[in-house]
PDB file of C-alpha atoms in Angstrom:
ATOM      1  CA  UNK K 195      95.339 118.219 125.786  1.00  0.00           C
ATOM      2  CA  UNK K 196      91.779 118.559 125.172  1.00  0.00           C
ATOM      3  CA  UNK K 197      91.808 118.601 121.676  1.00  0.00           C
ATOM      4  CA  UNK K 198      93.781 115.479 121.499  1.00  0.00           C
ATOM      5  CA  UNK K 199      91.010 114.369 124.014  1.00  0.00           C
ATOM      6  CA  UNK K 200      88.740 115.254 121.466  1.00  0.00           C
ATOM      7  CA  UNK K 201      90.101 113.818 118.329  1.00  0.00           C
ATOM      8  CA  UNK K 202      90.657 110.552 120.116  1.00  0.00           C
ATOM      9  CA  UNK K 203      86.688 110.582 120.846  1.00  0.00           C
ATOM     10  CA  UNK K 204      86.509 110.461 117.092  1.00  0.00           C
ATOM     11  CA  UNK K 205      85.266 114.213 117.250  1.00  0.00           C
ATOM     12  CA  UNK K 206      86.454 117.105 114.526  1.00  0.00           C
ATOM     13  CA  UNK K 207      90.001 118.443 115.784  1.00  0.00           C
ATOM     14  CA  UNK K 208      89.099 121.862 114.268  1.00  0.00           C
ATOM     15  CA  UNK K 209      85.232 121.753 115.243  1.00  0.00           C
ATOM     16  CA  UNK K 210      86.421 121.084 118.978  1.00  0.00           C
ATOM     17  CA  UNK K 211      89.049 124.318 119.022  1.00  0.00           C
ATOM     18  CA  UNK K 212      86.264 126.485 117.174  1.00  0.00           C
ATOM     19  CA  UNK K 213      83.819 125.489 120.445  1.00  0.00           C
ATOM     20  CA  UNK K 214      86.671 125.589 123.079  1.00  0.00           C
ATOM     21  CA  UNK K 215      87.588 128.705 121.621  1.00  0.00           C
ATOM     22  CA  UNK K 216      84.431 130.389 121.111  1.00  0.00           C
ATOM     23  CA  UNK K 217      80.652 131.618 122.558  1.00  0.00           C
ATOM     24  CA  UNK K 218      78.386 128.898 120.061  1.00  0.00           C
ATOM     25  CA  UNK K 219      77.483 127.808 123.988  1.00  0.00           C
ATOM     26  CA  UNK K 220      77.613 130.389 126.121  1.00  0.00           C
ATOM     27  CA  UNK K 221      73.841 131.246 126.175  1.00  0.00           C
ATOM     28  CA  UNK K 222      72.721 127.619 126.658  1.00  0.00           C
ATOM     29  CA  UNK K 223      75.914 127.458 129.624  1.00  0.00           C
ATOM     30  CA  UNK K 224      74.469 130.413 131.451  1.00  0.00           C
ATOM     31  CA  UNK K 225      71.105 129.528 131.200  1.00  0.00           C
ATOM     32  CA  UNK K 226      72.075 125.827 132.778  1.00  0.00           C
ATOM     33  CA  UNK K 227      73.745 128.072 135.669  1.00  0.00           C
ATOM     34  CA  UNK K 228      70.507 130.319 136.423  1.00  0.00           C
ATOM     35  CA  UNK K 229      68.659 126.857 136.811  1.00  0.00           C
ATOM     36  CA  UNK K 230      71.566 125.511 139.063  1.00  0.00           C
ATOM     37  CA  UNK K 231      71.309 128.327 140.780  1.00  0.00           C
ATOM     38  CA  UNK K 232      67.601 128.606 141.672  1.00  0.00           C
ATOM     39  CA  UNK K 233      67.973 124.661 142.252  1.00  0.00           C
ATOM     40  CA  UNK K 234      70.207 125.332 145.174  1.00  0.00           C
ATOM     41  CA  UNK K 235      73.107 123.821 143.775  1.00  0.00           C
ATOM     42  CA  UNK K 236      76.277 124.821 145.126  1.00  0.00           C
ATOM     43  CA  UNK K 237      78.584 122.452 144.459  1.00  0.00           C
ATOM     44  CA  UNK K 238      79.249 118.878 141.907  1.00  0.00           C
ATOM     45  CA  UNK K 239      78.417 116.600 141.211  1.00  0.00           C
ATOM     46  CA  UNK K 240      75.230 117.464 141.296  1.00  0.00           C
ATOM     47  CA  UNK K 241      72.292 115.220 139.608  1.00  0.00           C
ATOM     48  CA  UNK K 242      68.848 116.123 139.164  1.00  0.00           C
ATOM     49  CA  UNK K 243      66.625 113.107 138.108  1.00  0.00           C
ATOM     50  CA  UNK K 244      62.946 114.345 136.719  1.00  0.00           C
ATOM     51  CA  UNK K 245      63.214 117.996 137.801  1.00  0.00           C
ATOM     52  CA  UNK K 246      61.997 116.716 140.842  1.00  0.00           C
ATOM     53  CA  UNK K 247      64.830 114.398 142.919  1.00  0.00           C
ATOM     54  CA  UNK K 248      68.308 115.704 143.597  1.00  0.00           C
ATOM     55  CA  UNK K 249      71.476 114.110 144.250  1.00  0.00           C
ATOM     56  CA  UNK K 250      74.445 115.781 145.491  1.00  0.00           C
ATOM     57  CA  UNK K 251      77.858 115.019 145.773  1.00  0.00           C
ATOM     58  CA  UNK K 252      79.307 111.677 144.878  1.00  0.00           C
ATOM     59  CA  UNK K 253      77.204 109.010 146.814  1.00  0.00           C
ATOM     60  CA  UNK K 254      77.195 104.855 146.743  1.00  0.00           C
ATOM     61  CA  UNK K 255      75.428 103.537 143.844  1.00  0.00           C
ATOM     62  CA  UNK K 256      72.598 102.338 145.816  1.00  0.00           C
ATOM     63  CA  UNK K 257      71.679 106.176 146.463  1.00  0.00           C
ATOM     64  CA  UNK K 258      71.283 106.405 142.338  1.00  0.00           C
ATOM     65  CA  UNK K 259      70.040 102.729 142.360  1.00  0.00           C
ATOM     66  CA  UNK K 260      66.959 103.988 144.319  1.00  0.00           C
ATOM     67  CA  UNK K 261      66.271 106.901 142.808  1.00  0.00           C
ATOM     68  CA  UNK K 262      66.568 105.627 139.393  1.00  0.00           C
ATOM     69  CA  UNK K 263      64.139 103.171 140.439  1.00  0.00           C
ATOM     70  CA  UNK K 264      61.445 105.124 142.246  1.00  0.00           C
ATOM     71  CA  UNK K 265      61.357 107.600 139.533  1.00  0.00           C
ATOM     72  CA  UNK K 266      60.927 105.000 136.772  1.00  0.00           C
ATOM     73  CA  UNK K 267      58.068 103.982 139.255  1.00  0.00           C
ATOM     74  CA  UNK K 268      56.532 107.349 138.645  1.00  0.00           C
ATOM     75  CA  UNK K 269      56.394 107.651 135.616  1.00  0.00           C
ATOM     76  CA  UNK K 270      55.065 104.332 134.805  1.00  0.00           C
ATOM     77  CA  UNK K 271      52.075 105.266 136.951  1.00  0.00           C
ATOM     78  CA  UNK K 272      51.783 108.095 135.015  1.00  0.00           C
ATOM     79  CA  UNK K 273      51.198 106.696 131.405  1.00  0.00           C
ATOM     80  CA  UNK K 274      48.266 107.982 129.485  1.00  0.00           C
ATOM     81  CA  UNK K 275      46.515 104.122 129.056  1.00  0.00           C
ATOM     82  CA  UNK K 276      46.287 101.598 130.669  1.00  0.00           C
ATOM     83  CA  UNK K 277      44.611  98.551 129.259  1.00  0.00           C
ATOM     84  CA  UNK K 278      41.680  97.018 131.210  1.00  0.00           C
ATOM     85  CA  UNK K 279      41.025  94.011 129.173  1.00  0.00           C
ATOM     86  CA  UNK K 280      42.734  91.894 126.787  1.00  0.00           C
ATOM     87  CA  UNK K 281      41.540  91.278 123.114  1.00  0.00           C
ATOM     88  CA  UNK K 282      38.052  92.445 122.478  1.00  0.00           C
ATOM     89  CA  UNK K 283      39.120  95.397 120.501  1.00  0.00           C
ATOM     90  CA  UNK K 284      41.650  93.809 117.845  1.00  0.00           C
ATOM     91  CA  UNK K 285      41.748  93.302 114.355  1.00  0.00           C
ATOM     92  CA  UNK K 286      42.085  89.261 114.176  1.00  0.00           C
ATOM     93  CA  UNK K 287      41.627  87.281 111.009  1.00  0.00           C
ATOM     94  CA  UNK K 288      40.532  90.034 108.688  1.00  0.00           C
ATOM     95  CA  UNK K 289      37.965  90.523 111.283  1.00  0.00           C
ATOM     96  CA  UNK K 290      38.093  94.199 113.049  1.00  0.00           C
ATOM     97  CA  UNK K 291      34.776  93.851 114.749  1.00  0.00           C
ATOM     98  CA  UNK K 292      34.611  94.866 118.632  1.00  0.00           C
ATOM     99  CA  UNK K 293      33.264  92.049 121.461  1.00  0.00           C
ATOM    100  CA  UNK K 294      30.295  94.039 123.007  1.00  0.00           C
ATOM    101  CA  UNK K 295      31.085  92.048 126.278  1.00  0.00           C
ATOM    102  CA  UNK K 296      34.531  94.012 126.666  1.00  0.00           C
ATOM    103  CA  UNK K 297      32.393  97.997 126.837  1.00  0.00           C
TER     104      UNK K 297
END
């Protein structure tokens, strides 16, 4: 069933048995369980957004809504630059000089 899963998906029939059947994963699977573990988690779903907000269980969209939102939020405060004045500092017309007024 899953291979036929599989090759629907457009993936390799014999690429998808070779993982199924195989350990190509099995370091990167346990290593996502120790982290799961020391997370807490104990059951799924389970969603953690930013190593820093979890979500567990299935919840309304809203839940994910918000906490999409609030961590785009964070990270948008936390961009390297922000600018603090417009123009001054661009190359215009062949001209690359820098408006004293803007320093």
């Amino acid at each position: 069933m899953l291979l036929d899963i599989a090759e629907a998906a457009r993936l390799d029939r014999s690429e998808t048995e070779a993982v199924l059947h195989g350990s190509r994963y099995t370091e990167q699977v346990r290593n996502d369980e120790a982290e799961a573990a020391r997370l807490g988690v104990r059951g799924v779903p389970f969603f953690v957004l930013n190593r820093k907000y979890a979500i567990s269980g299935a919840q309304p969209v809203d839940v994910f809504r918000r906490a999409l939102e609030t961590v785009w939020e964070e990270e948008q405060q936390a961009l390297p630059l922000r600018p603090l004045a417009d123009g001054g500092g661009a190359c215009t017309d062949g001209n690359c000089s820098i408006d004293e007024s803007v320093r």
